[in-house]
Amino acid sequence: MNPFEALSRWWITAAAVVITAILLSPFYWVLLGSFMTPAELFATHIVLIPTHWAVGNWSEAWTRLWPHVRNSLIVSAATSIGTLLFTAPTAYSVNWLKPRGRQALFSFMLVTQMLPAIVFVIPLFIVFSKINLVNTLFGLILADMTFTIPFALIMLSAYMKDLPYELVEAALVDGASQLRAFFMVVLPVTLPGLITVGIFSFLIPWGDLIFALSLITEGGLQPLTLELYKAVGQYGIDWAFLLPGSVLTAIPAVLFVIGASRFILAGVTRGAIK
């Protein structure tokens, strides 16, 4: 290795360390801030490590958030499952059965991905209020699926395009129906893509606030994000609850992604590279 290559590698490593430190600094502050007392949080000098570890912040946050964990799990899991049940056969049909209007469908899905979620809030609220879906978990699930389905369909279609159609043709020649070929041939080979879509479809409603804030007002149905939102009051912010509550809410999502990182990498890579 010549000196120029060694210097270039050193600069790249140093830049990567600096960028990583900058990106992780907010998470470091949130984590340590969750153990700080109000006096340390608002001190005029920088406090890198708490002098008095306020563990009570965590117990209080857990007590307030625990009743809402069930709601978030139901909404996120149902949204993920419903998205997969709808988009997997649709992506198969669009890619290999080639129905009419598939280009218009993809154009519509792409447009919905370009719009912010706030655009859908008022129309969904008007429709759901007329069919009694406001203040129901089912209504919140449907609202979240309006955002996860376009993303999932685009991603699964890109993934299936890279698969050889000869696999399906061989199954059809052997006497299998399109439905059997879909379940026995296509689903097993698209498992990484399905897992990736399922994870993203779980995480989107897990962190959703806009739809929950607009459609859920009853305390017993509110998800985690809506309970965290209550920490922001008219006269101040309850940092002693917001910081540990944010960490507690993020932990399941982080563990979920880390545990399935192999499938996520395989699904995203194959769906993006032809």
Coordinates of C-alpha atoms in Angstrom, one line a residue:
M1 CA 0.0 0.0 0.0
N2 CA 1.5 3.3 -1.0
P3 CA 1.4 6.4 1.3
F4 CA -1.4 8.1 -0.7
E5 CA -3.7 5.1 -0.3
A6 CA -2.9 4.8 3.4
L7 CA -3.6 8.5 3.9
S8 CA -6.9 8.3 1.9
R9 CA -8.0 5.3 4.0
W10 CA -7.1 7.2 7.2
W11 CA -9.1 10.2 6.1
I12 CA -12.1 8.1 5.2
T13 CA -12.0 6.3 8.5
A14 CA -11.7 9.6 10.4
A15 CA -14.6 11.1 8.5
A16 CA -16.7 8.0 9.1
V17 CA -16.0 8.3 12.9
V18 CA -16.9 12.0 13.0
I19 CA -20.1 11.5 11.0
T20 CA -21.1 8.6 13.2
A21 CA -20.5 10.6 16.3
I22 CA -22.5 13.5 15.0
L23 CA -25.4 11.2 14.1
L24 CA -25.4 9.4 17.4
S25 CA -25.0 12.5 19.6
P26 CA -28.8 13.1 19.8
F27 CA -29.4 9.6 20.8
Y28 CA -26.7 9.9 23.4
W29 CA -28.3 13.0 24.8
V30 CA -31.7 11.5 24.9
L31 CA -30.5 8.4 26.7
L32 CA -28.4 10.2 29.3
G33 CA -31.0 13.0 29.6
S34 CA -33.6 10.3 30.6
F35 CA -31.5 9.7 33.8
M36 CA -31.0 13.4 34.6
T37 CA -32.8 15.5 37.1
P38 CA -34.5 18.8 35.9
A39 CA -31.6 20.8 37.4
E40 CA -29.1 18.9 35.3
L41 CA -31.2 19.1 32.2
F42 CA -31.4 22.8 32.3
A43 CA -28.0 23.5 33.8
T44 CA -26.0 26.3 32.1
H45 CA -22.9 24.1 31.8
I46 CA -22.7 20.9 29.7
V47 CA -23.5 17.7 31.7
L48 CA -22.0 14.7 29.9
I49 CA -22.8 12.2 32.7
P50 CA -25.5 12.6 35.3
T51 CA -24.3 13.1 38.9
H52 CA -27.6 11.8 40.3
W53 CA -29.1 9.0 38.2
A54 CA -32.9 9.6 38.3
V55 CA -34.1 6.1 37.8
G56 CA -37.5 7.1 38.9
N57 CA -38.0 8.8 35.5
W58 CA -38.0 5.4 33.9
S59 CA -40.4 3.8 36.3
E60 CA -42.9 6.6 35.9
A61 CA -42.6 6.5 32.1
W62 CA -43.1 2.8 32.1
T63 CA -46.2 3.1 34.3
R64 CA -47.7 5.6 32.0
L65 CA -46.8 3.9 28.7
W66 CA -47.6 0.3 29.6
P67 CA -51.4 0.5 29.1
H68 CA -50.8 1.9 25.6
V69 CA -48.4 -0.8 24.5
R70 CA -51.2 -3.2 23.6
N71 CA -52.8 -0.6 21.3
S72 CA -49.6 0.0 19.4
L73 CA -48.9 -3.7 19.1
I74 CA -52.4 -4.4 17.7
V75 CA -52.3 -1.5 15.2
S76 CA -48.7 -2.2 14.0
A77 CA -49.1 -6.0 13.7
A78 CA -52.5 -5.8 12.0
T79 CA -51.2 -3.1 9.6
S80 CA -48.2 -5.2 8.7
I81 CA -50.2 -8.4 8.2
G82 CA -53.0 -6.6 6.2
T83 CA -50.4 -4.9 4.0
L84 CA -48.7 -8.2 3.2
L85 CA -52.0 -10.0 2.5
F86 CA -53.0 -7.3 0.0
T87 CA -49.7 -6.5 -1.7
A88 CA -48.1 -9.9 -2.1
P89 CA -50.8 -11.3 -4.5
T90 CA -51.2 -7.9 -6.1
A91 CA -47.5 -7.7 -6.9
Y92 CA -47.5 -11.2 -8.3
S93 CA -50.5 -10.4 -10.5
V94 CA -49.1 -7.0 -11.7
N95 CA -45.7 -8.5 -12.5
W96 CA -46.5 -11.8 -14.1
L97 CA -50.2 -11.8 -15.1
K98 CA -49.8 -8.3 -16.5
P99 CA -53.4 -7.1 -16.2
R100 CA -54.6 -3.9 -17.9
G101 CA -54.1 -0.7 -16.0
R102 CA -51.0 -1.8 -14.1
Q103 CA -49.1 1.3 -15.2
A104 CA -51.9 3.5 -14.0
L105 CA -51.9 1.6 -10.7
F106 CA -48.1 2.2 -10.2
S107 CA -48.4 5.8 -11.2
F108 CA -51.2 6.3 -8.6
M109 CA -49.1 4.5 -5.9
L110 CA -46.1 6.6 -6.7
V111 CA -48.1 9.8 -6.4
T112 CA -49.4 8.8 -3.0
Q113 CA -45.8 8.2 -1.8
M114 CA -44.9 11.8 -2.8
L115 CA -47.7 13.3 -0.7
P116 CA -47.3 13.9 3.1
A117 CA -49.5 12.0 5.5
I118 CA -51.2 15.2 6.6
V119 CA -52.9 15.5 3.2
F120 CA -54.9 12.3 3.9
V121 CA -56.0 13.3 7.4
I122 CA -59.1 15.4 6.7
P123 CA -60.5 13.2 3.9
L124 CA -60.0 10.1 6.1
F125 CA -61.6 11.8 9.1
I126 CA -64.7 12.8 7.1
V127 CA -65.1 9.3 5.7
F128 CA -64.4 7.5 8.9
S129 CA -66.8 9.8 10.9
K130 CA -69.6 8.8 8.6
I131 CA -69.0 5.1 8.9
N132 CA -68.3 5.2 12.7
L133 CA -64.6 4.3 12.4
V134 CA -63.3 7.3 14.4
N135 CA -62.1 6.3 17.9
T136 CA -61.6 2.7 16.8
L137 CA -58.4 0.7 16.3
F138 CA -59.7 -0.7 13.1
G139 CA -60.0 2.8 11.7
L140 CA -56.5 3.6 12.7
I141 CA -55.3 0.4 11.0
L142 CA -57.0 1.3 7.8
A143 CA -55.5 4.8 7.9
D144 CA -52.0 3.5 8.4
M145 CA -52.5 1.0 5.5
T146 CA -53.2 3.8 3.1
F147 CA -49.6 4.7 3.6
T148 CA -48.0 1.3 3.9
I149 CA -49.7 -0.4 0.9
P150 CA -48.3 1.9 -1.8
F151 CA -44.8 1.6 -0.4
A152 CA -45.1 -2.2 0.0
L153 CA -46.5 -2.7 -3.5
I154 CA -43.7 -0.8 -5.2
M155 CA -41.0 -2.6 -3.2
L156 CA -42.5 -6.1 -3.7
S157 CA -43.0 -5.5 -7.4
A158 CA -39.4 -4.4 -7.8
Y159 CA -38.3 -7.5 -5.9
M160 CA -40.4 -9.9 -8.0
K161 CA -39.2 -8.4 -11.3
D162 CA -35.8 -9.8 -10.5
L163 CA -37.1 -13.4 -10.1
P164 CA -37.0 -15.8 -13.1
Y165 CA -40.5 -16.4 -14.4
E166 CA -39.3 -19.9 -15.5
L167 CA -39.9 -21.0 -11.9
V168 CA -43.6 -20.2 -12.3
E169 CA -43.8 -21.6 -15.8
A170 CA -42.3 -24.9 -14.6
A171 CA -44.9 -25.2 -11.9
L172 CA -47.7 -24.4 -14.4
V173 CA -46.4 -27.0 -16.8
D174 CA -46.5 -29.6 -14.0
G175 CA -50.2 -28.8 -13.6
A176 CA -50.2 -26.3 -10.8
S177 CA -52.7 -23.4 -10.9
Q178 CA -51.6 -19.8 -10.6
L179 CA -52.7 -19.7 -7.0
R180 CA -50.7 -22.8 -6.1
A181 CA -47.7 -21.5 -8.0
F182 CA -48.0 -18.3 -6.0
F183 CA -48.0 -20.1 -2.7
M184 CA -45.6 -22.9 -3.4
V185 CA -43.1 -21.2 -5.7
V186 CA -43.2 -17.4 -5.4
L187 CA -43.7 -16.9 -1.7
P188 CA -40.7 -19.0 -0.6
V189 CA -38.3 -17.3 -2.9
T190 CA -39.6 -13.8 -2.0
L191 CA -39.3 -14.4 1.8
P192 CA -36.6 -11.8 2.4
G193 CA -38.7 -9.2 0.5
L194 CA -41.8 -10.1 2.4
I195 CA -40.0 -9.9 5.7
T196 CA -38.6 -6.5 4.8
V197 CA -42.0 -5.1 3.8
G198 CA -43.6 -6.6 6.9
I199 CA -41.0 -4.9 9.1
F200 CA -41.4 -1.5 7.5
S201 CA -45.1 -1.9 7.6
F202 CA -44.9 -2.6 11.3
L203 CA -42.6 0.3 12.1
I204 CA -44.5 3.0 10.2
P205 CA -47.7 2.7 12.4
W206 CA -45.5 2.1 15.5
G207 CA -44.1 5.6 15.1
D208 CA -47.2 7.3 13.7
L209 CA -48.6 10.3 15.4
I210 CA -50.6 12.2 12.7
F211 CA -53.3 9.6 12.1
A212 CA -53.5 8.7 15.8
L213 CA -53.8 12.3 16.8
S214 CA -56.6 12.9 14.3
L215 CA -58.6 9.7 14.7
I216 CA -58.2 8.6 18.3
T217 CA -59.4 10.7 21.3
E218 CA -60.4 8.1 23.8
G219 CA -57.6 7.5 26.3
G220 CA -58.1 3.7 26.4
L221 CA -57.4 3.4 22.6
Q222 CA -54.5 5.8 22.3
P223 CA -51.1 4.3 21.1
L224 CA -47.7 5.0 22.6
T225 CA -46.9 8.0 20.4
L226 CA -50.1 9.8 21.5
E227 CA -49.3 9.3 25.1
L228 CA -45.8 10.7 24.5
Y229 CA -47.3 13.7 22.8
K230 CA -49.1 14.6 26.0
A231 CA -45.6 15.4 27.5
V232 CA -45.7 18.6 25.4
G233 CA -48.0 21.0 27.3
Q234 CA -49.1 24.6 26.8
Y235 CA -46.7 25.9 29.5
G236 CA -43.8 23.5 29.1
I237 CA -42.5 20.1 28.3
D238 CA -42.3 17.2 30.7
W239 CA -38.8 16.1 29.9
A240 CA -38.7 13.7 32.8
F241 CA -41.3 11.6 31.0
L242 CA -40.6 12.4 27.4
L243 CA -37.0 11.4 27.3
P244 CA -37.3 7.9 29.0
G245 CA -40.6 7.4 27.2
S246 CA -39.0 8.0 23.9
V247 CA -36.2 5.5 24.6
L248 CA -38.7 2.9 25.8
T249 CA -40.8 3.4 22.7
A250 CA -37.8 3.1 20.4
I251 CA -36.3 0.0 22.0
P252 CA -38.7 -2.6 20.5
A253 CA -38.3 -1.1 17.0
V254 CA -34.5 -1.1 17.3
L255 CA -34.4 -4.7 18.5
F256 CA -36.9 -5.7 15.8
V257 CA -34.7 -4.2 13.1
I258 CA -31.4 -5.6 14.5
G259 CA -32.9 -9.1 14.7
A260 CA -34.1 -9.0 11.1
S261 CA -31.3 -7.0 9.6
R262 CA -30.2 -9.9 7.4
F263 CA -33.6 -10.1 5.8
I264 CA -33.9 -6.4 5.5
L265 CA -30.5 -6.1 3.7
A266 CA -31.3 -8.9 1.4
G267 CA -34.8 -7.6 0.6
V268 CA -33.7 -4.0 0.0
T269 CA -30.7 -5.0 -2.0
R270 CA -32.5 -7.4 -4.3
G271 CA -35.4 -5.0 -4.7
A272 CA -33.2 -2.1 -5.7
I273 CA -30.6 -3.8 -7.9
K274 CA -31.7 -5.4 -11.1

